[in-house]
PDB file of C-alpha atoms in Angstrom:
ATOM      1  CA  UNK A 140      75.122  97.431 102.243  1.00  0.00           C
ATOM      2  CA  UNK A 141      77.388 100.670 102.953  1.00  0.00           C
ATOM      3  CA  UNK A 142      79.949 101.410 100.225  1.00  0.00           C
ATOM      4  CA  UNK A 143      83.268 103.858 100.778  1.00  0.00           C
ATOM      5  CA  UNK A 144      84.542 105.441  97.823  1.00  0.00           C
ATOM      6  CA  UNK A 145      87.591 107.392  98.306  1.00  0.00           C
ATOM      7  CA  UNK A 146      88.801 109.809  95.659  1.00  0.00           C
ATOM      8  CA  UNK A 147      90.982 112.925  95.122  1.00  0.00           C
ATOM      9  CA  UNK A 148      94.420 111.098  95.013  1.00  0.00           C
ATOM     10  CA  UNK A 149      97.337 111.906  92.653  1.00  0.00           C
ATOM     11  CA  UNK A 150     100.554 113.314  92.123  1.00  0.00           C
ATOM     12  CA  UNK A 151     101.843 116.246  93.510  1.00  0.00           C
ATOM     13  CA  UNK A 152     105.138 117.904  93.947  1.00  0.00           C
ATOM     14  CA  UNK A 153     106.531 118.867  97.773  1.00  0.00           C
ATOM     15  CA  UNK A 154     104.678 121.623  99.116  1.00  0.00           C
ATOM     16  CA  UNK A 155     101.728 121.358  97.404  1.00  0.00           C
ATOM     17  CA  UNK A 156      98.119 119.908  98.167  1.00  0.00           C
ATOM     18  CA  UNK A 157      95.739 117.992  97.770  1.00  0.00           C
ATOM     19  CA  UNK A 158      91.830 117.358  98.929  1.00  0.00           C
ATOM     20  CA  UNK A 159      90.847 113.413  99.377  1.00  0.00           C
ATOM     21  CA  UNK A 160      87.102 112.657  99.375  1.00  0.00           C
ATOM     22  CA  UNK A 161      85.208 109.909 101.093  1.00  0.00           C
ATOM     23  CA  UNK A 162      81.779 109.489  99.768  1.00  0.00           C
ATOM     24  CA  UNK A 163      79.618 107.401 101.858  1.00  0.00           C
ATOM     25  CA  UNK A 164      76.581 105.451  99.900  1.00  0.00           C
ATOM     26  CA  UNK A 165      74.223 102.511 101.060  1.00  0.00           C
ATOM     27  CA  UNK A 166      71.880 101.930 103.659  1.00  0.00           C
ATOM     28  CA  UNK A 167      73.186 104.660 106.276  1.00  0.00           C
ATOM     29  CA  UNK A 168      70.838 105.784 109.059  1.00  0.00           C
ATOM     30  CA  UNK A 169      73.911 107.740 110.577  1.00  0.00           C
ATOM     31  CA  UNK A 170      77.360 108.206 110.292  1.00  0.00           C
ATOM     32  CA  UNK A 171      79.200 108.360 113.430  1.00  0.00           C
ATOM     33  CA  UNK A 172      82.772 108.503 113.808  1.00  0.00           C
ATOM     34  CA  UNK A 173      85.186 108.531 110.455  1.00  0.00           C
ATOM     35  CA  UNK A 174      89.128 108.048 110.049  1.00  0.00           C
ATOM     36  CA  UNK A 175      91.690 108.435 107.460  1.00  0.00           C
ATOM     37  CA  UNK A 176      94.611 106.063 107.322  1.00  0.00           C
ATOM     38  CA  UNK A 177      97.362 105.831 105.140  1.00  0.00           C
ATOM     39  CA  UNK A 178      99.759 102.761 104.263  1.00  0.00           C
ATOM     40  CA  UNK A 179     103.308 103.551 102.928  1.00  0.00           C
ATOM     41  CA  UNK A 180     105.198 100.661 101.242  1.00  0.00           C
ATOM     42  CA  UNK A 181     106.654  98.503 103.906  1.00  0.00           C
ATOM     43  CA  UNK A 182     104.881 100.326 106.763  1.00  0.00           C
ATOM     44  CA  UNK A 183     102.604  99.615 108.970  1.00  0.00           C
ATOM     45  CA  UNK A 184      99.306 101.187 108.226  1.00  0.00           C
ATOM     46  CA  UNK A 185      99.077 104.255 110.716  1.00  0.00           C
ATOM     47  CA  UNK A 186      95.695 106.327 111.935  1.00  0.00           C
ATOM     48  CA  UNK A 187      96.037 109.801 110.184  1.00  0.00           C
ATOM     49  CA  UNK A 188      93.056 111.591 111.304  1.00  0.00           C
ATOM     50  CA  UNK A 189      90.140 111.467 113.152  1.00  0.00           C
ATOM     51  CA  UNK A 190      86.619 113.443 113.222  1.00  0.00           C
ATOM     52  CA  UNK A 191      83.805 112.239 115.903  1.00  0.00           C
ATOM     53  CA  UNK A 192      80.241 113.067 115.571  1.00  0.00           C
ATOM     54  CA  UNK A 193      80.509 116.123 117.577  1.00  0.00           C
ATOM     55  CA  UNK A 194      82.912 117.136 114.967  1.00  0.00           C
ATOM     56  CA  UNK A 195      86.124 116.510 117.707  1.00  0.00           C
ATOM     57  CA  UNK A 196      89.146 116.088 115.839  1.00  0.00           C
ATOM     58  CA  UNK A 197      92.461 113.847 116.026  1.00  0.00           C
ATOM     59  CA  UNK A 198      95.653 114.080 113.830  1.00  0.00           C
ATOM     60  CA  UNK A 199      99.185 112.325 114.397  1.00  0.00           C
ATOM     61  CA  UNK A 200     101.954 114.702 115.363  1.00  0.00           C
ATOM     62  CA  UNK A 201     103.392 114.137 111.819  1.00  0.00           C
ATOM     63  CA  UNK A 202     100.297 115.948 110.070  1.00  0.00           C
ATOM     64  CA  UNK A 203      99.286 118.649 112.599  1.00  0.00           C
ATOM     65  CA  UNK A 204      98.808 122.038 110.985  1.00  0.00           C
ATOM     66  CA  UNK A 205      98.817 120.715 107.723  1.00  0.00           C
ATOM     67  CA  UNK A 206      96.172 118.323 107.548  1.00  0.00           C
ATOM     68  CA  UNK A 207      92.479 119.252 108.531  1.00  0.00           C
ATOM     69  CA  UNK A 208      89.623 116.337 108.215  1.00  0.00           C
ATOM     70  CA  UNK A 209      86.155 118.035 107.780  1.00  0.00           C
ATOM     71  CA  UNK A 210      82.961 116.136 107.048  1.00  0.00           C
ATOM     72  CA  UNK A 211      79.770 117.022 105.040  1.00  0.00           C
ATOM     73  CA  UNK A 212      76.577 115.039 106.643  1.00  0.00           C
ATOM     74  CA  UNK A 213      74.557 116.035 104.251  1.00  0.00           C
ATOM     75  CA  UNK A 214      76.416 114.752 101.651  1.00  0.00           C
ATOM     76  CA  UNK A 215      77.413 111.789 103.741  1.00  0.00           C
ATOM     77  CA  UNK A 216      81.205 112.704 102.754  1.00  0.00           C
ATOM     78  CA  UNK A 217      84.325 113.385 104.371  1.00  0.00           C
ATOM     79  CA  UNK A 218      87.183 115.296 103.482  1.00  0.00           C
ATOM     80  CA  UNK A 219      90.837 115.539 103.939  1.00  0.00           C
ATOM     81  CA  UNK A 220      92.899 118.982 102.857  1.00  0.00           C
ATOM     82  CA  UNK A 221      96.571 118.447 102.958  1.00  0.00           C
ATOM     83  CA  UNK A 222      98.670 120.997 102.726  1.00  0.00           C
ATOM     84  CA  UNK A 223     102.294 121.103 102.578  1.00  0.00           C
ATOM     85  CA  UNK A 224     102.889 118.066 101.507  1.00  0.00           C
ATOM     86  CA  UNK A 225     105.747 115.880 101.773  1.00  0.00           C
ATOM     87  CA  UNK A 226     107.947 113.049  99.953  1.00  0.00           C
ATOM     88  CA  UNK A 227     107.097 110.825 103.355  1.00  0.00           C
ATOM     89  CA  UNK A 228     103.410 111.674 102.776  1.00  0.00           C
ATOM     90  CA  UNK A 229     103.436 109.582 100.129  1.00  0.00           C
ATOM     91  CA  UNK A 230     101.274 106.574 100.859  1.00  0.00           C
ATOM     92  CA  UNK A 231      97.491 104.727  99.868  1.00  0.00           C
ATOM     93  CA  UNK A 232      95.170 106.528 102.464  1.00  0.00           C
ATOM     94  CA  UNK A 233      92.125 104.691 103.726  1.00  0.00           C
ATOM     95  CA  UNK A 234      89.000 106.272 104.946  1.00  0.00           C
ATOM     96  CA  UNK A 235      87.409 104.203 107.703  1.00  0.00           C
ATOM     97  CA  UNK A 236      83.625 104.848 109.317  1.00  0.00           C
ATOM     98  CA  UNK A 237      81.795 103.863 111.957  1.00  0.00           C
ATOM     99  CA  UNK A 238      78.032 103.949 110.626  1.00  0.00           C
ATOM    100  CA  UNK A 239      74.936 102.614 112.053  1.00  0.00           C
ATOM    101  CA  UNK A 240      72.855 101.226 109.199  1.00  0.00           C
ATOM    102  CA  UNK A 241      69.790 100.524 111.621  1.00  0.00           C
ATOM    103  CA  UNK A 242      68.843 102.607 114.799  1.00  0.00           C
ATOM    104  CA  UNK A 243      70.568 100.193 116.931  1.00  0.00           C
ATOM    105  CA  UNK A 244      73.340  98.606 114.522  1.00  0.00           C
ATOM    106  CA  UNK A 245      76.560  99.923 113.606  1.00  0.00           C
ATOM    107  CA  UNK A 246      79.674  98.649 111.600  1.00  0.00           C
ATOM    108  CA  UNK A 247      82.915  99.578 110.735  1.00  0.00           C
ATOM    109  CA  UNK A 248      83.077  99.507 106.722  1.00  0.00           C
ATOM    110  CA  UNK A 249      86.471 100.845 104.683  1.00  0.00           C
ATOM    111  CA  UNK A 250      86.913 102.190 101.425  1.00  0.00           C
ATOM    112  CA  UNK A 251      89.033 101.141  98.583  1.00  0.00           C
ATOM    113  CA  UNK A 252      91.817 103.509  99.245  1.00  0.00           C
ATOM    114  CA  UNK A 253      93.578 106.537  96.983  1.00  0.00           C
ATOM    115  CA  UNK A 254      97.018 106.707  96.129  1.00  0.00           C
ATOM    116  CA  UNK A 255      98.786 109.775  96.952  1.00  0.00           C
ATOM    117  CA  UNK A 256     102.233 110.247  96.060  1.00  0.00           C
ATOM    118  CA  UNK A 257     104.464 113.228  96.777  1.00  0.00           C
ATOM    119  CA  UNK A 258     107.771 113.760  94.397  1.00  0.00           C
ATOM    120  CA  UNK A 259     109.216 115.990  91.976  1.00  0.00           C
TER     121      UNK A 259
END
């Protein structure tokens, strides 16, 4: 069984930032590819960020050049620096992960999810 944990959340005011964490625990023979979503209240919940195995990386047009996902495999974590932040950033943000927990078996498993809210 793989297990998510997401952490780093909070309050902070416009402008500032903020590092999310997404610690990965379980029976992992390798992590592939790994998101971060967020959900606002009332919105759909919406694909943030993106890193592939090759470390390739994705952001929506609302977040370029001021988010940057990063990943650790060694520590089986993933990260998520936001800088910049704004009042509409405000949201619960997901990580997602696409992890093989045998050779030839993979799954998609999703943490718990961190609240981040942006307001002064």
């Amino acid at each position: 069984q793989v297990q998510l944990v997401e952490s780093g959340g909070g309050l902070v005011q416009p402008g500032g930032s903020l590092r999310l964490s997404c610690a990965a625990s379980g029976s992992i023979f390798r992590i592939h590819h790994i998101n971060w979503y967020r959900q606002a209240p009332g919105k759909e919940r919406e694909l943030v960020a993106r890193i592939l195995s090759c470390g390739s990386t994705n952001y929506v047009d609302s977040v370029k050049s001021r988010f940057t996902i990063s990943r650790d495999n060694a520590k089986n974590t993933v990260y998520l620096q936001m800088n910049s932040l704004r009042p509409e950033d405000t949201a619960v943000y997901y990580c997602n992960a696409e992890i093989a927990t045998m050779p030839t078996i993979s799954y998609t498993f999703w943490g718990q999810g961190t609240q981040v809210t942006v307001s002064s």
